[in-house]
């Protein structure tokens, strides 16, 4: 608890590391992850730093690794290997860490060259293969084209020269027939045949038609086999085309167009026989090529498999190296003494461990001079805030951090949030049944913790998984509040036996006055005509009481902040901030809470002189607006005097907060102003009235939160104080009202679930149709799940969050700190965790 | 007050029909296409996007760092800290200037396409108009390349990706302007522009230049008209920019034509029919024979007098670039107009020119000239 209450005391340390030992030292510290290095060369450009060449080398190696990965990714078989290896990378990384960076770089170079060579070969082979396949298709399709043409003419003449003027004439009917019929006039027809990407066909046709003014005949057929583009690796759908035309000029033109459309034109022999021979040849060559291709593919696969095994380890290694050199770039390089000077923040408790790591590094590197760690005085800088968390407290700390990182050494609201946050959620989400579902869900997450934690989750699962312990507590409190409200999916549970019974049907319920319902609300209230009046009154008052309680706690926490300050600021903040605030809050709203309890306590109908109970809100308002009039009825003797007293207290506390505090601050300011000449090293501190805190390293007292005024304009301080006071006074009212959201959400939740139950379950059951009951029951369950369990829980979470961030934390929380971000391999290698 | 005057200037602009009631016109400018009323609904997201891109343009400090680099890898390291990010991360060392230029251009093209894909009318056609200029350049590049018998795929690699169109490669088939039009350009948005110079003449160097300038003239006039019709801020900002562009073309044509076979009549036909110089300045430009006379003509125009005053140590081109940057920067001072889309592309282009210049100076060890780039912000 101690380490959660306030952040760890930090110290600024300076390390003197021999240049030979630097790399190993940073490596060891990276494993340790307890020191946050400061950038000592903020003005130096990235490319002018000392170890920029090493960083560049790492970049280059990373590029090669990416190249390998992309290559591996192209081979599905090997890719599986990669993912299976990545699970147990721990062992692999330790084995490779013995390899030096130079060796690794050499190996990468070789591998890259080898792969590039292989890829080039393979691309060439693929291209040849594609060409042959395309030629094969061209030849087979062309045969069909010619066949059709002859078929149309009616005289299949194998072995006939395709260019020869054809004999068939007038009898022709088909398109091909026309074509050849025209050719019969004695003009020689030429043809160009080839393969083109299917999506280019329309444009191709159009351009051809325009260029030849329609003097061509084109046939095309689809190639069913998809061809892989050898360079980009994308599968392309292609068509075979054949174009018949007249004359040489057109041939040139058409060839040029083909070229511009990246169509592959293939020579096709004129006669059928020759085409058949070529086809055979092509088929043979294709078979040969296939063998070569398979072999080279196998070869490549083997190389890639050997890469894939190491890939994860290599990447880890290179990332670590890069991180090391990045860190070393932040150090000062003392050329004369051949050593690096590093500065960084670390927790005070970690000194031993760091010393030990330094010794280990010196041993590992074999440096002659050991590294030196010395604690130095902090410069004008707030130390980073470091809250050690466990897996249990982490989510709660993150809820607070999402608002703002705590100021160094200020009271951490996460401690109380561990209980209050789920509790307020429960107040709004109180239902035993709904809470039970939430509990099961959170328990599943907790039980499967190890399994889920080791894998990458999608965003929707990752969110509840990160907050599984929050969810767990939230569900427990929801169940608890559900028992208090006595609601189970909106139905009351008669566990202890109701104290109301109905003697006969004519009169209403009669309470059994000998006993009270022991825990929670009597189930008889559910469904009673005045159910809402009762619940509303109860929940409203409860909200106010919880609100005042939590805000008072908030003010008390600022008391702890003030306590930890240095004198005289601790005194000023204590007596002129904390005490008046609590006086103000309690004199008005504390009194209201007292009245709430008092009114509950009094047995109004059985008073000796029965009076109707007073309304509390008008009573409080009356106390302010007409203080001279006594309350009606007087609840206890001396109530009117008490009102005068409370008003006086509120007035005095206002006085203390504003004019008195300002005067004291002014005095202090003047006094310090005179001292500034002597103590120039005093930091510029900023009073945030709530108790601001600045760690000063003069006497290095960590337990001390310090406030002191430097050269800050007094008028600024004064304005700040005025704003703060007004904010507090108005806030006391509006924040209290804001807690009524507890009632509102709880009411909405229970009303919604009641409506769901009445309409979707109770109604159909009363109707008596069994299938309808099934249908409506599933609708009810879906609605309960989607609306109540998911949406309502989100909204209750959100409102609990708001109550903590705004109403609770604005009483004491400064939250202007910076998070302690140590140099740590764990976070560098898995940037998502954190 | 400023609101009033700006509105009033719009109302009184020559575009608004004189018989309209001023308030009707105000209503129109607010509700119509690109008007204030619907601007954010239609184009607000993209405008915000482009303003975000603009914030990513290199700052003075970035340039100051870049010029200190000793090798191109240093530039890569520094650019990695800017909005360019790791755009060079997958490039093997040693780097080449051409790689940097290509990658920078890729980024620009990605950004443009991202905006273009999400744009709705009329912004979509406005963006298309921007790309027509690049198409003209590509057409001319391809024709010239084919004339010199270069390989078509090599030429296509050199084309500006913003000006790609489908049947681009077929340009190599054309032997004269008519063929060019009938076979290829008829399918492209450039078709209306080329109709002014249809001829059966074979293509040669001179012809190509004339085609380029005719196309460009027609394109600029059309773009200008389009912007004027759109009205509002678009007309105001784009009017300035396009007028300057037209003048720049006119001046360049004049200066480049000295000592060539181009007759004065032909030259006059190439001048765009709008701009600050139009019509008097253009008429005088058409009659000049030497560069000094051009300078004299320009001196009469305050805009160009300022541009040219400190041109002693800079080329005319650089002065124009500088002025262009100034105009484009001004586009970002306004809202509810499409000017910023155009301006952003131009500024980014200028930035790429700057980066390439610096990279060239570094790789060729010409550190003395490294500062001759045109800073933007």
Short mmCIF file of N, CA, C and O in Angstrom, two decimals, chain A residues 45-48 52 55-56 59-60 63 66-67 112 199 203 206-207 210-211 213 249 253 256-257 259-262, chain B residues 65 68-69 71 73-74 76-78 81 89-93 151-152 167 169-170 172-173 175 179 182-183 186-187:
data_model
loop_
_atom_site.label_atom_id
_atom_site.label_comp_id
_atom_site.label_asym_id
_atom_site.label_seq_id
_atom_site.Cartn_x
_atom_site.Cartn_y
_atom_site.Cartn_z
N UNK A 45 21.40 17.56 -33.72
CA UNK A 45 20.54 16.91 -34.69
C UNK A 45 20.70 15.40 -34.64
O UNK A 45 21.76 14.90 -34.26
N UNK A 46 19.67 14.73 -35.08
CA UNK A 46 19.69 13.27 -35.02
C UNK A 46 20.90 12.71 -35.77
O UNK A 46 21.49 11.72 -35.35
N UNK A 47 21.27 13.37 -36.88
CA UNK A 47 22.33 12.78 -37.70
C UNK A 47 23.71 13.27 -37.30
O UNK A 47 24.68 12.99 -37.97
N UNK A 48 23.77 14.07 -36.23
CA UNK A 48 25.09 14.54 -35.82
C UNK A 48 25.50 13.94 -34.49
O UNK A 48 26.48 14.35 -33.89
N UNK A 52 25.49 7.71 -34.43
CA UNK A 52 24.48 7.69 -35.48
C UNK A 52 24.79 6.62 -36.52
O UNK A 52 23.90 6.02 -37.10
N UNK A 55 23.32 3.46 -35.39
CA UNK A 55 21.87 3.46 -35.56
C UNK A 55 21.52 3.21 -37.02
O UNK A 55 20.61 2.44 -37.34
N UNK A 56 22.28 3.84 -37.90
CA UNK A 56 22.02 3.64 -39.32
C UNK A 56 22.23 2.18 -39.72
O UNK A 56 21.48 1.63 -40.52
N UNK A 59 19.30 0.36 -38.70
CA UNK A 59 18.20 0.63 -39.63
C UNK A 59 18.32 -0.24 -40.86
O UNK A 59 17.34 -0.82 -41.33
N UNK A 60 19.53 -0.30 -41.36
CA UNK A 60 19.79 -1.07 -42.57
C UNK A 60 19.48 -2.55 -42.32
O UNK A 60 18.86 -3.22 -43.15
N UNK A 63 15.88 -3.08 -42.22
CA UNK A 63 15.32 -3.11 -43.57
C UNK A 63 15.48 -4.51 -44.16
O UNK A 63 14.57 -5.06 -44.76
N UNK A 66 13.07 -6.81 -42.71
CA UNK A 66 11.74 -6.63 -43.30
C UNK A 66 11.66 -7.32 -44.66
O UNK A 66 10.65 -7.92 -45.02
N UNK A 67 12.77 -7.20 -45.38
CA UNK A 67 12.83 -7.85 -46.69
C UNK A 67 12.68 -9.36 -46.53
O UNK A 67 11.89 -10.00 -47.23
N UNK A 112 20.76 -11.64 -48.06
CA UNK A 112 20.03 -10.74 -48.94
C UNK A 112 20.46 -10.95 -50.38
O UNK A 112 19.64 -11.03 -51.29
N UNK A 199 -8.51 -6.74 -68.60
CA UNK A 199 -9.13 -5.44 -68.33
C UNK A 199 -8.75 -4.39 -69.36
O UNK A 199 -9.34 -3.32 -69.39
N UNK A 203 -10.36 -0.92 -74.16
CA UNK A 203 -9.58 0.20 -74.66
C UNK A 203 -8.76 -0.24 -75.87
O UNK A 203 -8.64 0.49 -76.86
N UNK A 206 -10.88 -0.44 -78.91
CA UNK A 206 -11.28 0.87 -79.40
C UNK A 206 -10.13 1.53 -80.16
O UNK A 206 -10.31 2.05 -81.25
N UNK A 207 -8.96 1.47 -79.55
CA UNK A 207 -7.81 2.12 -80.19
C UNK A 207 -7.50 1.44 -81.52
O UNK A 207 -7.24 2.10 -82.53
N UNK A 210 -9.94 2.51 -84.09
CA UNK A 210 -9.69 3.87 -84.56
C UNK A 210 -8.47 3.93 -85.46
O UNK A 210 -8.47 4.59 -86.48
N UNK A 211 -7.41 3.23 -85.04
CA UNK A 211 -6.16 3.34 -85.77
C UNK A 211 -6.29 2.72 -87.15
O UNK A 211 -5.65 3.18 -88.10
N UNK A 213 -9.16 2.30 -88.75
CA UNK A 213 -10.45 2.73 -89.30
C UNK A 213 -11.37 1.53 -89.54
O UNK A 213 -12.05 1.42 -90.55
N UNK A 249 1.62 -1.63 -93.52
CA UNK A 249 1.58 -0.44 -92.66
C UNK A 249 0.72 -0.69 -91.44
O UNK A 249 1.04 -0.31 -90.33
N UNK A 253 1.52 -0.65 -87.38
CA UNK A 253 0.69 0.12 -86.45
C UNK A 253 0.15 -0.77 -85.35
O UNK A 253 0.20 -0.45 -84.16
N UNK A 256 2.64 -1.81 -82.87
CA UNK A 256 2.96 -0.71 -81.95
C UNK A 256 1.89 -0.56 -80.88
O UNK A 256 2.18 -0.33 -79.70
N UNK A 257 0.66 -0.69 -81.33
CA UNK A 257 -0.44 -0.58 -80.35
C UNK A 257 -0.34 -1.70 -79.33
O UNK A 257 -0.49 -1.50 -78.12
N UNK A 259 2.25 -3.21 -78.42
CA UNK A 259 3.37 -2.92 -77.53
C UNK A 259 2.93 -1.91 -76.46
O UNK A 259 3.21 -2.06 -75.28
N UNK A 260 2.20 -0.88 -76.93
CA UNK A 260 1.82 0.15 -75.98
C UNK A 260 0.81 -0.36 -74.97
O UNK A 260 0.71 0.19 -73.88
N UNK A 261 0.09 -1.39 -75.31
CA UNK A 261 -0.84 -1.96 -74.33
C UNK A 261 -0.21 -3.10 -73.55
O UNK A 261 -0.90 -3.82 -72.84
N UNK A 262 1.06 -3.27 -73.70
CA UNK A 262 1.80 -4.33 -73.03
C UNK A 262 1.21 -5.70 -73.32
O UNK A 262 1.15 -6.57 -72.46
N UNK B 65 18.27 22.23 -40.76
CA UNK B 65 18.92 20.97 -40.43
C UNK B 65 19.33 20.21 -41.68
O UNK B 65 20.41 19.61 -41.72
N UNK B 68 22.54 21.03 -43.34
CA UNK B 68 23.76 20.64 -42.63
C UNK B 68 24.18 19.20 -42.90
O UNK B 68 25.22 18.75 -42.45
N UNK B 69 23.34 18.47 -43.60
CA UNK B 69 23.65 17.06 -43.81
C UNK B 69 24.88 16.91 -44.70
O UNK B 69 25.13 17.74 -45.57
N UNK B 71 25.70 13.56 -45.98
CA UNK B 71 25.38 12.52 -46.96
C UNK B 71 23.87 12.38 -47.00
O UNK B 71 23.16 12.87 -46.12
N UNK B 73 22.11 9.83 -46.47
CA UNK B 73 21.56 9.04 -45.37
C UNK B 73 21.21 9.96 -44.20
O UNK B 73 20.25 9.70 -43.46
N UNK B 74 22.00 11.03 -44.02
CA UNK B 74 21.67 11.99 -42.97
C UNK B 74 20.32 12.63 -43.24
O UNK B 74 19.51 12.83 -42.33
N UNK B 76 17.91 11.32 -44.84
CA UNK B 76 16.90 10.30 -44.55
C UNK B 76 16.59 10.29 -43.06
O UNK B 76 15.42 10.26 -42.66
N UNK B 77 17.66 10.37 -42.28
CA UNK B 77 17.49 10.33 -40.82
C UNK B 77 16.71 11.54 -40.34
O UNK B 77 15.84 11.43 -39.47
N UNK B 78 17.02 12.69 -40.93
CA UNK B 78 16.28 13.87 -40.48
C UNK B 78 14.84 13.85 -40.97
O UNK B 78 13.92 14.16 -40.23
N UNK B 81 12.22 12.29 -39.00
CA UNK B 81 11.64 12.98 -37.84
C UNK B 81 10.53 13.95 -38.23
O UNK B 81 9.85 14.49 -37.38
N UNK B 89 12.44 4.12 -45.45
CA UNK B 89 12.99 3.05 -44.60
C UNK B 89 13.32 1.80 -45.39
O UNK B 89 14.25 1.08 -45.06
N UNK B 90 12.58 1.54 -46.45
CA UNK B 90 12.82 0.29 -47.17
C UNK B 90 13.76 0.45 -48.36
O UNK B 90 13.85 -0.42 -49.20
N UNK B 91 14.44 1.60 -48.41
CA UNK B 91 15.36 1.80 -49.52
C UNK B 91 16.76 1.40 -49.09
O UNK B 91 17.26 1.84 -48.06
N UNK B 92 17.40 0.56 -49.87
CA UNK B 92 18.75 0.15 -49.49
C UNK B 92 19.72 1.31 -49.60
O UNK B 92 19.60 2.14 -50.50
N UNK B 93 20.65 1.38 -48.69
CA UNK B 93 21.72 2.35 -48.81
C UNK B 93 22.64 1.84 -49.92
O UNK B 93 22.71 0.67 -50.14
N UNK B 151 12.11 4.05 -75.65
CA UNK B 151 11.23 2.94 -75.31
C UNK B 151 10.01 3.47 -74.54
O UNK B 151 10.15 4.29 -73.64
N UNK B 152 8.85 2.97 -74.91
CA UNK B 152 7.63 3.55 -74.35
C UNK B 152 7.50 3.30 -72.84
O UNK B 152 7.07 4.17 -72.09
N UNK B 167 -5.18 5.40 -71.93
CA UNK B 167 -4.61 5.04 -73.23
C UNK B 167 -3.31 5.78 -73.50
O UNK B 167 -2.94 5.99 -74.64
N UNK B 169 -0.19 5.07 -73.29
CA UNK B 169 0.90 4.42 -74.01
C UNK B 169 0.67 4.46 -75.52
O UNK B 169 1.62 4.44 -76.29
N UNK B 170 -0.59 4.54 -75.91
CA UNK B 170 -0.90 4.52 -77.34
C UNK B 170 -0.44 5.78 -78.04
O UNK B 170 -0.44 5.84 -79.27
N UNK B 172 2.28 6.72 -78.65
CA UNK B 172 3.43 6.48 -79.52
C UNK B 172 2.99 6.12 -80.93
O UNK B 172 3.78 6.16 -81.85
N UNK B 173 1.73 5.76 -81.12
CA UNK B 173 1.27 5.38 -82.45
C UNK B 173 1.09 6.61 -83.34
O UNK B 173 1.23 6.55 -84.54
N UNK B 175 1.35 9.94 -85.42
CA UNK B 175 2.40 10.61 -86.19
C UNK B 175 2.08 12.05 -86.46
O UNK B 175 2.96 12.83 -86.78
N UNK B 179 -3.98 12.53 -85.88
CA UNK B 179 -3.97 11.15 -85.39
C UNK B 179 -3.96 11.13 -83.87
O UNK B 179 -4.65 10.33 -83.23
N UNK B 182 -7.41 11.88 -82.84
CA UNK B 182 -8.41 10.86 -83.18
C UNK B 182 -8.17 9.54 -82.47
O UNK B 182 -9.11 8.84 -82.15
N UNK B 183 -6.90 9.20 -82.25
CA UNK B 183 -6.62 7.89 -81.67
C UNK B 183 -6.62 7.88 -80.16
O UNK B 183 -7.03 6.92 -79.54
N UNK B 186 -8.96 11.84 -77.82
CA UNK B 186 -10.41 11.99 -77.90
C UNK B 186 -11.09 11.39 -76.67
O UNK B 186 -12.16 11.82 -76.26
N UNK B 187 -10.42 10.42 -76.05
CA UNK B 187 -10.99 9.78 -74.86
C UNK B 187 -10.67 10.53 -73.59
O UNK B 187 -11.20 10.19 -72.53
#
